[in-house]
Amino acid sequence: MPLVSMRQVLDEAAKGGYGVGAFNVNNMEQIQSIMEAARETKSPVIIQASRGARAYSQDRFLYHLMVAATEVYPEIPTVLHLDHGNSPETCQSAIDMGFTSVMMDGSLMPDGKTPSSFEYNVEATRKVVEAAHAKGVTVEGEIGCLGGIEDGHGAGLDGLSHLTDPGQAVEFVKATGLDALAIAIGTSHGAYKFSSKPTGETLKMARLIEIHKRLPGVHLVMHGSSSVPKDLQDIINQYGGKLKPTWGVPVEEIQLGIKNGVRKINVDTDNRLAITGAIRKVFVEKPEEFDPRSYMKPAREAMKKVVALRMTQFGQAGHANDYKPLSLETMASRYAAQPVAV
Ligand SMILES: [Zn+2]
């Protein structure tokens, strides 16, 4: 089965009332971890690559690894999504490469750092929607600015200074015709999200619920939603690492989000922690080993366990075979039949 449209995967998630994890990758082992977890839990998959990941893997390597994933795991509907496209040009290059979904993050200027104006965001996102939908490709946009920095991308804000305004979100969706909307409700990128366990109050869940009430048909996206579990931090520190105490987004808050329109949940840090902990453990316990497979295999297994757990917690487990994937051509003709309102 070829790579599928994210819109279809999220539409199905909305029908079934579950969320779908979107996991970041840079290399073969991470892709294999996610696909194995998906097979084990019978889950649809969203795999995403940032600009940093595309540069690291020279783009075409990553794309062909994803094609391999669809050949080895033909029973799993698999989406390849661009995370935080910084300009319409970047999104276009991903569409040309074969990504089936792109994020146009027009909440920041193309430098990926400076918060933009609402007008700029609408114009950039609309442009991407036009080009992407013509090819059946899905578009995620963002309104409000997230905290932290991801792969060099991000304003380095504290996560609370540019929360999504619900009225503006409604206007943004109408003006752009996008498929999925990333909102800022206090989450941030990276491992150091909160200095104590956050509550629904810290996370501004009430605002998320309000946005969902005003936009019930729009698929909401939670960025920066690793839970940063203590056991994964502990393994790293036990084997010589130096992580400072930190808290992520509790799974219960994500599940509350899923009950209120969240269909895509971005997770990267948890997988990075799992991989690093497993590698450190081998280095300390078996210092005589020098075959990379001796530590990459346990790393792959550790990441698979985290991904399978998240797939179960988000509710996507068991839903891989609920539907027949539609071709991008079919998606394109559906979009053409419902042009964006001006
Ligand atoms: Zn993000």
Short mmCIF file of C-alpha atoms and ligand atoms in Angstrom, two decimals:
data_model
loop_
_atom_site.label_atom_id
_atom_site.label_comp_id
_atom_site.label_asym_id
_atom_site.label_seq_id
_atom_site.Cartn_x
_atom_site.Cartn_y
_atom_site.Cartn_z
CA MET A 1 0.00 0.00 0.00
CA PRO A 2 1.46 3.43 -0.92
CA LEU A 3 1.84 6.20 1.68
CA VAL A 4 -1.59 7.54 2.60
CA SER A 5 -3.15 10.95 3.17
CA MET A 6 -3.08 12.24 6.75
CA ARG A 7 -6.53 13.76 6.27
CA GLN A 8 -8.05 10.32 5.83
CA VAL A 9 -6.23 8.92 8.88
CA LEU A 10 -7.43 11.85 11.03
CA ASP A 11 -11.00 11.71 9.65
CA GLU A 12 -11.12 8.05 10.66
CA ALA A 13 -9.67 8.90 14.08
CA ALA A 14 -12.42 11.50 14.56
CA LYS A 15 -15.07 8.92 13.65
CA GLY A 16 -13.56 6.43 16.10
CA GLY A 17 -12.95 9.05 18.83
CA TYR A 18 -9.22 8.35 19.16
CA GLY A 19 -5.91 10.18 18.68
CA VAL A 20 -2.93 9.25 16.50
CA GLY A 21 0.67 9.74 17.64
CA ALA A 22 2.97 11.50 15.18
CA PHE A 23 6.52 10.32 15.80
CA ASN A 24 9.63 12.07 14.50
CA VAL A 25 12.38 10.15 12.72
CA ASN A 26 15.89 10.72 11.36
CA ASN A 27 17.06 7.20 10.54
CA MET A 28 16.20 3.61 9.70
CA GLU A 29 16.07 2.26 13.24
CA GLN A 30 13.50 4.84 14.37
CA ILE A 31 11.27 4.02 11.39
CA GLN A 32 11.58 0.30 12.14
CA SER A 33 10.71 0.86 15.83
CA ILE A 34 7.50 2.69 14.91
CA MET A 35 6.45 0.19 12.23
CA GLU A 36 7.05 -2.78 14.57
CA ALA A 37 5.02 -1.07 17.30
CA ALA A 38 2.25 -0.44 14.75
CA ARG A 39 2.19 -4.06 13.65
CA GLU A 40 2.12 -5.28 17.24
CA THR A 41 -0.74 -2.95 18.20
CA LYS A 42 -2.48 -2.88 14.77
CA SER A 43 -2.23 0.91 14.59
CA PRO A 44 -2.33 3.43 11.75
CA VAL A 45 0.92 5.44 11.62
CA ILE A 46 2.01 9.04 11.21
CA ILE A 47 5.76 9.41 10.78
CA GLN A 48 7.09 12.94 10.56
CA ALA A 49 10.35 14.55 9.55
CA SER A 50 11.47 18.05 10.43
CA ARG A 51 13.71 20.18 8.24
CA GLY A 52 16.58 19.05 10.49
CA ALA A 53 15.72 15.40 9.85
CA ARG A 54 15.54 15.95 6.11
CA ALA A 55 18.98 17.58 6.14
CA TYR A 56 20.47 14.86 8.39
CA SER A 57 19.18 12.03 6.17
CA GLN A 58 19.76 13.88 2.89
CA ASP A 59 16.01 13.70 2.26
CA ARG A 60 16.00 10.96 -0.36
CA PHE A 61 17.36 8.37 2.07
CA LEU A 62 14.49 9.14 4.40
CA TYR A 63 11.92 9.01 1.62
CA HIS A 64 13.11 5.64 0.35
CA LEU A 65 13.22 4.22 3.88
CA MET A 66 9.56 5.22 4.16
CA VAL A 67 8.76 3.49 0.87
CA ALA A 68 10.49 0.40 2.29
CA ALA A 69 8.27 0.69 5.38
CA THR A 70 5.14 0.53 3.22
CA GLU A 71 6.50 -2.56 1.45
CA VAL A 72 7.48 -4.42 4.62
CA TYR A 73 4.31 -3.41 6.53
CA PRO A 74 1.65 -3.33 3.78
CA GLU A 75 -1.20 -3.80 6.26
CA ILE A 76 -0.44 -0.51 8.09
CA PRO A 77 -1.84 2.80 6.74
CA THR A 78 1.27 5.00 6.90
CA VAL A 79 1.51 8.78 6.51
CA LEU A 80 4.72 10.72 5.80
CA HIS A 81 4.34 14.23 7.21
CA LEU A 82 6.59 17.31 7.12
CA ASP A 83 6.92 18.77 10.62
CA HIS A 84 7.21 22.59 10.88
CA GLY A 85 7.64 23.62 7.26
CA ASN A 86 9.02 27.18 7.52
CA SER A 87 7.89 28.47 4.11
CA PRO A 88 5.67 27.54 1.16
CA GLU A 89 8.88 26.58 -0.72
CA THR A 90 9.88 24.04 1.95
CA CYS A 91 6.39 22.56 1.87
CA GLN A 92 6.50 22.37 -1.93
CA SER A 93 9.82 20.51 -1.84
CA ALA A 94 8.27 17.94 0.52
CA ILE A 95 5.21 17.54 -1.73
CA ASP A 96 7.53 17.05 -4.72
CA MET A 97 9.48 14.42 -2.76
CA GLY A 98 6.34 12.38 -2.02
CA PHE A 99 5.31 13.45 1.48
CA THR A 100 1.56 12.86 1.87
CA SER A 101 1.10 15.64 4.42
CA VAL A 102 2.85 18.92 5.24
CA MET A 103 2.79 21.40 8.08
CA MET A 104 3.04 25.05 7.06
CA ASP A 105 4.07 26.74 10.28
CA GLY A 106 3.26 30.33 9.41
CA SER A 107 3.08 31.30 13.08
CA LEU A 108 6.74 32.17 12.65
CA MET A 109 8.52 33.96 9.82
CA PRO A 110 10.66 31.80 7.43
CA ASP A 111 13.64 32.25 9.81
CA GLY A 112 11.73 29.89 12.11
CA LYS A 113 12.24 32.26 15.05
CA THR A 114 10.30 35.48 14.69
CA PRO A 115 6.55 35.43 15.49
CA SER A 116 4.67 36.50 12.33
CA SER A 117 1.51 38.53 11.73
CA PHE A 118 -1.90 36.90 11.35
CA GLU A 119 -2.06 38.16 7.75
CA TYR A 120 1.29 36.60 6.85
CA ASN A 121 0.22 33.29 8.40
CA VAL A 122 -3.08 33.22 6.46
CA GLU A 123 -1.39 34.04 3.18
CA ALA A 124 1.44 31.49 3.51
CA THR A 125 -0.88 28.71 4.72
CA ARG A 126 -3.49 29.38 2.02
CA LYS A 127 -0.83 29.18 -0.64
CA VAL A 128 0.30 25.78 0.66
CA VAL A 129 -3.30 24.53 0.92
CA GLU A 130 -3.86 25.34 -2.76
CA ALA A 131 -0.73 23.54 -3.93
CA ALA A 132 -1.08 20.59 -1.57
CA HIS A 133 -4.78 19.89 -2.07
CA ALA A 134 -4.30 19.86 -5.84
CA LYS A 135 -2.12 16.78 -5.25
CA GLY A 136 -4.34 15.27 -2.52
CA VAL A 137 -1.76 16.16 0.15
CA THR A 138 -2.91 17.15 3.66
CA VAL A 139 -2.06 20.49 5.32
CA GLU A 140 -1.54 21.25 9.00
CA GLY A 141 -1.31 24.91 10.04
CA GLU A 142 -0.51 26.59 13.34
CA ILE A 143 -2.05 29.54 15.11
CA GLY A 144 -0.43 30.91 18.24
CA CYS A 145 3.24 30.11 19.02
CA LEU A 146 4.59 27.07 20.84
CA GLY A 147 7.27 27.29 23.46
CA GLY A 148 10.83 26.01 23.23
CA ILE A 149 12.97 25.11 20.26
CA GLU A 150 12.83 22.02 18.04
CA ASP A 151 15.66 21.20 15.68
CA GLY A 152 16.74 24.82 15.72
CA HIS A 153 13.16 25.86 14.91
CA GLY A 154 11.16 27.87 17.44
CA ALA A 155 11.01 31.29 18.99
CA GLY A 156 12.38 30.07 22.33
CA LEU A 157 9.23 31.41 24.00
CA ASP A 158 7.98 30.12 27.36
CA GLY A 159 4.88 28.48 25.86
CA LEU A 160 2.43 30.89 27.49
CA SER A 161 3.25 34.18 25.79
CA HIS A 162 1.47 33.42 22.47
CA LEU A 163 -1.46 31.13 23.33
CA THR A 164 -4.00 30.47 20.56
CA ASP A 165 -6.88 32.94 20.55
CA PRO A 166 -10.10 30.95 19.85
CA GLY A 167 -11.71 33.70 17.74
CA GLN A 168 -8.58 33.99 15.62
CA ALA A 169 -8.47 30.20 15.21
CA VAL A 170 -11.98 30.24 13.71
CA GLU A 171 -11.02 33.02 11.31
CA PHE A 172 -7.77 31.24 10.37
CA VAL A 173 -9.47 27.95 9.55
CA LYS A 174 -12.11 29.70 7.40
CA ALA A 175 -9.53 31.75 5.52
CA THR A 176 -7.12 28.89 4.80
CA GLY A 177 -9.20 25.72 4.34
CA LEU A 178 -6.56 23.63 6.13
CA ASP A 179 -7.09 20.04 7.35
CA ALA A 180 -5.53 20.10 10.83
CA LEU A 181 -4.76 22.90 13.25
CA ALA A 182 -1.86 23.03 15.72
CA ILE A 183 -2.72 25.15 18.73
CA ALA A 184 -0.60 26.70 21.47
CA ILE A 185 -1.97 25.83 24.90
CA GLY A 186 1.22 26.01 26.95
CA THR A 187 3.22 23.07 25.60
CA SER A 188 6.77 23.49 24.38
CA HIS A 189 9.33 21.50 22.40
CA GLY A 190 12.26 19.58 23.88
CA ALA A 191 12.87 17.71 27.14
CA TYR A 192 12.57 20.67 29.53
CA LYS A 193 8.88 21.53 29.32
CA PHE A 194 7.87 22.03 32.96
CA SER A 195 9.79 22.30 36.23
CA SER A 196 7.04 20.49 38.16
CA LYS A 197 4.17 18.19 37.16
CA PRO A 198 1.75 20.33 35.10
CA THR A 199 -1.99 20.34 35.75
CA GLY A 200 -4.86 21.00 33.31
CA GLU A 201 -4.61 24.59 34.57
CA THR A 202 -0.91 24.90 33.62
CA LEU A 203 -1.73 23.37 30.25
CA LYS A 204 -4.72 25.63 29.50
CA MET A 205 -6.96 22.67 28.70
CA ALA A 206 -10.01 24.94 29.07
CA ARG A 207 -8.79 26.91 26.07
CA LEU A 208 -8.38 23.73 24.02
CA ILE A 209 -11.93 22.74 24.90
CA GLU A 210 -13.23 26.17 23.88
CA ILE A 211 -11.43 25.99 20.53
CA HIS A 212 -12.92 22.54 19.91
CA LYS A 213 -16.42 23.83 20.74
CA ARG A 214 -16.04 26.61 18.20
CA LEU A 215 -14.42 24.37 15.57
CA PRO A 216 -15.95 20.92 16.15
CA GLY A 217 -15.09 19.66 12.64
CA VAL A 218 -11.38 20.60 12.74
CA HIS A 219 -8.68 18.10 13.69
CA LEU A 220 -6.61 19.64 16.49
CA VAL A 221 -2.90 18.91 16.91
CA MET A 222 -0.92 18.94 20.14
CA HIS A 223 2.78 19.67 19.63
CA GLY A 224 5.50 19.13 22.23
CA SER A 225 3.50 16.32 23.80
CA SER A 226 6.12 13.93 25.08
CA SER A 227 5.41 12.82 28.63
CA VAL A 228 9.14 12.71 29.52
CA PRO A 229 8.62 9.76 31.92
CA LYS A 230 10.85 9.57 34.97
CA ASP A 231 11.89 5.94 34.34
CA LEU A 232 13.39 6.90 30.96
CA GLN A 233 15.23 9.86 32.54
CA ASP A 234 16.47 7.57 35.32
CA ILE A 235 18.03 5.02 32.94
CA ILE A 236 20.03 7.77 31.24
CA ASN A 237 21.24 9.21 34.54
CA GLN A 238 21.94 5.77 36.03
CA TYR A 239 24.37 5.07 33.18
CA GLY A 240 26.34 8.30 33.28
CA GLY A 241 23.90 10.79 31.75
CA LYS A 242 23.28 14.25 33.18
CA LEU A 243 19.64 15.15 32.65
CA LYS A 244 18.21 17.78 34.97
CA PRO A 245 14.84 16.96 36.63
CA THR A 246 12.00 17.72 34.20
CA TRP A 247 8.31 17.05 33.52
CA GLY A 248 6.44 16.59 30.23
CA VAL A 249 2.75 16.49 29.31
CA PRO A 250 0.89 13.90 31.42
CA VAL A 251 -0.85 11.21 29.35
CA GLU A 252 -4.16 11.94 31.20
CA GLU A 253 -4.10 15.51 29.83
CA ILE A 254 -3.50 14.23 26.31
CA GLN A 255 -6.41 11.82 26.75
CA LEU A 256 -8.60 14.73 27.86
CA GLY A 257 -7.48 16.53 24.69
CA ILE A 258 -8.43 13.50 22.58
CA LYS A 259 -11.95 13.64 24.07
CA ASN A 260 -12.03 17.26 22.88
CA GLY A 261 -10.97 17.13 19.24
CA VAL A 262 -7.23 16.38 19.42
CA ARG A 263 -6.47 13.86 16.64
CA LYS A 264 -2.68 14.19 16.21
CA ILE A 265 -0.20 14.15 19.08
CA ASN A 266 3.45 14.94 18.37
CA VAL A 267 5.99 12.89 20.30
CA ASP A 268 9.76 13.00 19.83
CA THR A 269 11.59 13.51 23.14
CA ASP A 270 10.28 10.27 24.74
CA ASN A 271 11.76 8.24 21.89
CA ARG A 272 15.06 10.11 22.02
CA LEU A 273 15.27 9.36 25.75
CA ALA A 274 14.48 5.65 25.23
CA ILE A 275 17.17 5.28 22.55
CA THR A 276 19.84 7.13 24.52
CA GLY A 277 19.13 5.22 27.75
CA ALA A 278 19.40 1.85 25.99
CA ILE A 279 22.68 2.77 24.29
CA ARG A 280 24.21 4.14 27.51
CA LYS A 281 23.27 0.93 29.32
CA VAL A 282 25.17 -1.23 26.79
CA PHE A 283 28.16 1.10 26.86
CA VAL A 284 28.41 0.85 30.65
CA GLU A 285 27.53 -2.83 31.06
CA LYS A 286 29.46 -4.19 28.07
CA PRO A 287 32.35 -1.83 27.40
CA GLU A 288 34.04 -4.53 25.31
CA GLU A 289 31.31 -4.33 22.61
CA PHE A 290 32.07 -2.39 19.44
CA ASP A 291 29.56 -3.76 16.93
CA PRO A 292 26.97 -0.98 16.46
CA ARG A 293 24.25 -3.62 16.32
CA SER A 294 24.98 -4.54 19.94
CA TYR A 295 23.56 -1.19 21.04
CA MET A 296 21.30 -0.23 18.12
CA LYS A 297 19.16 -3.35 18.60
CA PRO A 298 18.34 -2.63 22.27
CA ALA A 299 17.83 1.04 21.31
CA ARG A 300 15.32 0.04 18.64
CA GLU A 301 13.54 -2.27 21.09
CA ALA A 302 13.36 0.47 23.77
CA MET A 303 11.85 2.96 21.33
CA LYS A 304 9.38 0.36 20.06
CA LYS A 305 8.12 -0.20 23.61
CA VAL A 306 7.49 3.54 24.16
CA VAL A 307 5.73 3.93 20.80
CA ALA A 308 3.51 0.85 21.35
CA LEU A 309 2.52 2.19 24.77
CA ARG A 310 1.62 5.61 23.35
CA MET A 311 -0.37 4.01 20.50
CA THR A 312 -2.40 2.15 23.11
CA GLN A 313 -2.83 5.21 25.35
CA PHE A 314 -3.90 7.44 22.44
CA GLY A 315 -6.49 4.83 21.33
CA GLN A 316 -5.21 4.23 17.78
CA ALA A 317 -4.34 0.60 18.61
CA GLY A 318 -6.59 -1.89 16.84
CA HIS A 319 -7.65 0.57 14.11
CA ALA A 320 -5.16 -0.21 11.31
CA ASN A 321 -7.64 -2.25 9.33
CA ASP A 322 -10.84 -0.27 9.88
CA TYR A 323 -10.72 1.32 6.44
CA LYS A 324 -9.33 1.11 2.94
CA PRO A 325 -6.76 3.83 2.22
CA LEU A 326 -7.80 6.25 -0.52
CA SER A 327 -5.32 7.28 -3.19
CA LEU A 328 -3.98 10.83 -3.26
CA GLU A 329 -5.79 11.24 -6.60
CA THR A 330 -9.09 10.47 -4.89
CA MET A 331 -8.26 12.94 -2.12
CA ALA A 332 -7.40 15.59 -4.74
CA SER A 333 -10.74 15.17 -6.48
CA ARG A 334 -12.54 15.41 -3.12
CA TYR A 335 -10.79 18.69 -2.38
CA ALA A 336 -11.58 19.97 -5.89
CA ALA A 337 -15.26 19.25 -5.27
CA GLN A 338 -15.20 21.40 -2.12
CA PRO A 339 -13.15 24.50 -2.92
CA VAL A 340 -11.89 26.70 -0.08
CA ALA A 341 -14.31 29.49 0.88
CA VAL A 342 -12.79 32.91 0.24
ZN ZN B 1 6.22 21.05 16.95
#
